Amino acid sequence: MNRDGLLSFLSSVLVIIIGLLIGFIVLLATNAQQAWPAFQTILTFGMRSMRNIGDVLLHATPIILTGLSVAFAFKTGLFNIGASGQFMFGGFVAIVISIHGVSMPPAVRIPVAIIAAALAGALWAGLPGLLKAYRNVHEVISSIMTNYIAMFFIVYMIQSNESIFNRGLSTSAHLPESSNLPRLFFPDIFRDALGAGFVSSRVNIGIIIAIVVAVLVYIILEKTTFGYELKACGFNPDAAMYAGINQKRNIIFSMMISGSLAGIAGALNFMRGGGVGIGIIEVLPVEGFTGISVAFLGLNHPIGIIFSGIFISYMQLGGGRLSTYGFSSELVETVIAVIIYFCAFVFITKSLIGRFIKKKERGI
Amino acid sequence: MHVIEMRNITKEFPGIIANDDITLQLKRNEIHALLGENGAGKSTLMSVLFGLYKQEKGKIFKDEKEVIISGPGDANRLGIGMVHQHFKLVHNFTVLENIVLGVETTKNGILQMKEAREKVLALSKRYGFDIDIDKEIRHISVGMQQRVEILKMLYRDNEILIFDEPTAVLTPQEIDALMKTMKEMAAEGKSILFITHKLDEIKQVADRCSVLRKGKMIGTVDVTGTSKEELSEMMVGRKVFLTLDKEEAKIGDTILKVRDLVLKSKEGKDKLKNISFDVKAGEILCIAGIEGNGQTDLVYALTGLSSFDSGTVNMDSTDITRAKIRKRTELGIAHIPEDRHKHGLVLDYTLAQNTILQTYYTKDFQSGRFLKKKSILNYARKLIDRFDIRSGEGAETPSRSMSGGNQQKVILAREIDRDPKLLIAVQPTRGLDVGAIEYIHKQLLAQRDSGKAVLLVSLELEEVMNVSDRILVMYEGEIVADVDPKQVTFQELGLYMSGAKRDEVSVYE
């Protein structure tokens, strides 16, 4: 590993440790007796069984993709805070195709649903992109607004169409079993013994798709002329203009690719089966915002994001068990949020560690 | 008796000895110049004196008594003040507020500005500063901002004043005014340390001059008994030719034809007023003028960085009035931009990535949408050899970590190597040392001699007179003179530049 890579890795590890410590302090402050066993659960629950490991990967899938979405836009100097809305749009389109496209065989229907979700996300992110390129409207402002438009529009659409509405659960309707993502051989690996039989994680082909997409993003950014242009626009828009690079086009493309990644995240999230659906509630899906932490913790590097996504999923799964120790669900959310929040400080720690090492070298 | 003596100062940074056993003595009432190339250790030495760095070895004496300076606060208490190269001002504070910041007088926690106001006004009047002390910093010119920095030192009754390259940001007129102020301050009992690499300024104001080279003290000399050539030889360590040897220009066809360019500001003020001129193959045409008289707008119009209201621009026989930047680049316009960090380089890219900024999509560097990494690295290595670019990690050095002179060489190499027909160079030597300036001037001449058209925009009169074959002077968005450098004097150029004199300039077809 080169020096910069090592520095990045060290700083990511350091913010994780700080986040965990502060999370532990919060636990201590609320219920000192249960704090240690609860903290142990956060640290170890994700690997206590094969099924749990499978669940970590299952929940890592959408946030790896939203993390890639945020990171991709970031490389072009754009802050795509609209990943939640794009995620929801992608998920919605995937659900509609999964339910109404039953005439297509699954081998066609599933890829079509994922591709359509990517397109939906791309179009939805293209809107803030267009506004930024041609009207200089800041993408943060416009994508916060498109988030809410997407949320209310989709909630309305589901409620007003019986075919995709599950009135009893107040969510979108369940997908036909044949529309769920293939689980390959995973159920035989990621399973726990239960009584005489087994219970398996729902982890599926999605995690493989996420990893392949991460590698593709890496290739686009680092190896192609398109990536060279995008990064030039992100690092120094004035120099990009001087070089004759078409910035408007690149801003729009960058947002659209970013949006398509969030759209795929939505599709893979809602096509995993097990009763997951879009709820009729006025809350933005957290996957979009968690994507920001995933991207930062992975230092905006596509391969780093695979690991940071898995890590944050691991924390969330373990954190979710805290209620069994008598911690209220709000506190559970707080502790997880503290840990994730600290991940966003990774850039600061990186430069601090860098400075510290330099000082050591200088012998002061 | 020395008011300041720095004795045997050594300061190291990782891998480099910035100051190596340096002894510097400052007499009372003198203007003492500190001369050296970029990276010679001048700023480091002054930062040690001002308490920003701690020396590893050596001692500092004030009035023959040893002092420990561990921060700017200590320096201030000892009466040492510094005007940094980049000013340290609060932009949305007024001039007065900036001056008193840190030494405010208060009564029961309420600011008492009346006394401060009187003192500042008196100081400003004494040095003829002509400054509105109630204006916010962001609304006053760079020259005025520097006066605020000087007033800050005077207000604190500092008696040792350090100026770090104070003229780099000033116009010729402002430089003259600053020189006058420095002399007055010295006459009134202040002692001045003056960092520079401009020989003219040293000859003009300094009493003595200490020369640093690669962290070592080369010597301290009396300015009156030393010629510019001797000073530059001390600085660079070899003979430097201050005047260029150049052959007669072999002027060819018209390459760039500019007619009636007009640009108005939003308020309707003329920024460019009927600009017309030709640039021919084999000549260096220089646009001279004081900063802010429309040169930047003109260059932006010619290179396509921004548009203009009316007029035409032709390259050879192609109309490029509304052409995109890439089209102009492909037609053979090269551009060494005024601000190398803003336009010239992507600092987060490596040296190699910066060498292909306009050519990354050509078949040399791209195959099927993928970058050809090997070819790019080989190309960068070729430029590094040919243009003697110094960098820590070769072609893969992060551009940000390179010195200013070498960054400029990367841009120069990239632009020249594209084999352009027209080279537009805007202040290509700004902030560079004598050795690098000499190199860049030679490259510009080489371009001219190989039949290229060169359009040089410069604020440095010396450069204008030395390098160019023809001079256009811009004043308030207009061309007010078209003169031959062999038949014009510095004084005359100064008159044109300040608007005191003008000719009717027209282009004959």
Coordinates of C-alpha atoms in Angstrom, one line a residue, chain A residues 219-246 249-250 358-359 361-362 364, chain B residues 11-14 305 325-326 329 335-337 341-349 353-354 356-358 360-361 366 369-371 373 411 414-415:
Chain A
I219 CA -12.6 2.1 -13.8
I220 CA -14.7 5.0 -15.1
L221 CA -13.1 7.5 -12.7
E222 CA -9.5 6.4 -12.9
K223 CA -9.0 4.9 -16.4
T224 CA -11.2 6.7 -18.9
T225 CA -11.0 10.1 -20.5
F226 CA -14.5 10.7 -19.3
G227 CA -13.4 10.2 -15.7
Y228 CA -10.4 12.5 -16.4
E229 CA -12.8 15.2 -17.6
L230 CA -15.2 14.8 -14.6
K231 CA -12.4 15.0 -12.0
A232 CA -10.9 18.0 -13.7
C233 CA -14.3 19.8 -13.4
G234 CA -14.5 18.7 -9.8
F235 CA -11.0 19.7 -8.7
N236 CA -10.7 23.0 -10.7
P237 CA -13.7 24.1 -12.8
D238 CA -11.7 27.1 -14.1
A239 CA -8.9 25.0 -15.4
A240 CA -11.4 22.6 -16.9
M241 CA -12.9 25.5 -18.8
Y242 CA -9.5 26.7 -19.8
A243 CA -8.8 23.2 -21.2
G244 CA -12.0 23.4 -23.3
I245 CA -13.8 20.7 -21.3
N246 CA -17.6 21.1 -21.6
R249 CA -22.4 18.5 -20.1
N250 CA -20.2 17.0 -17.5
K358 CA 5.4 15.1 9.3
K359 CA 6.2 16.6 12.7
E361 CA 9.8 13.2 10.8
R362 CA 11.0 16.7 11.5
I364 CA 10.1 18.2 16.9
Chain B
K11 CA 16.5 26.1 10.6
E12 CA 15.8 22.8 9.0
F13 CA 12.7 21.3 7.4
P14 CA 12.4 17.6 6.4
L305 CA -12.8 32.3 -21.6
I325 CA -12.2 27.2 -26.4
R326 CA -11.4 23.8 -27.7
T329 CA -6.9 25.4 -29.1
H335 CA -2.3 30.2 -23.7
I336 CA -0.1 30.7 -20.7
P337 CA -2.7 32.1 -18.2
H341 CA -3.4 28.1 -10.1
K342 CA -6.8 29.2 -11.3
H343 CA -6.6 28.3 -14.9
G344 CA -3.3 26.8 -15.7
L345 CA -3.2 23.7 -13.6
V346 CA -5.4 21.2 -11.8
L347 CA -3.4 21.2 -8.7
D348 CA -4.8 17.9 -7.5
Y349 CA -3.6 16.2 -10.7
Q353 CA -2.0 14.5 -15.9
N354 CA -1.5 18.3 -16.3
I356 CA -2.4 16.5 -21.3
L357 CA -5.0 19.0 -20.1
Q358 CA -6.0 20.0 -23.7
Y360 CA -6.1 14.0 -23.4
Y361 CA -8.7 13.1 -26.0
Q366 CA -6.7 8.0 -25.7
R369 CA -12.3 6.1 -24.4
F370 CA -9.5 4.8 -22.1
L371 CA -6.5 6.9 -21.2
K373 CA -1.3 5.7 -19.1
I411 CA 2.4 25.1 -18.3
R414 CA 2.6 22.0 -22.4
E415 CA 1.7 25.1 -24.3

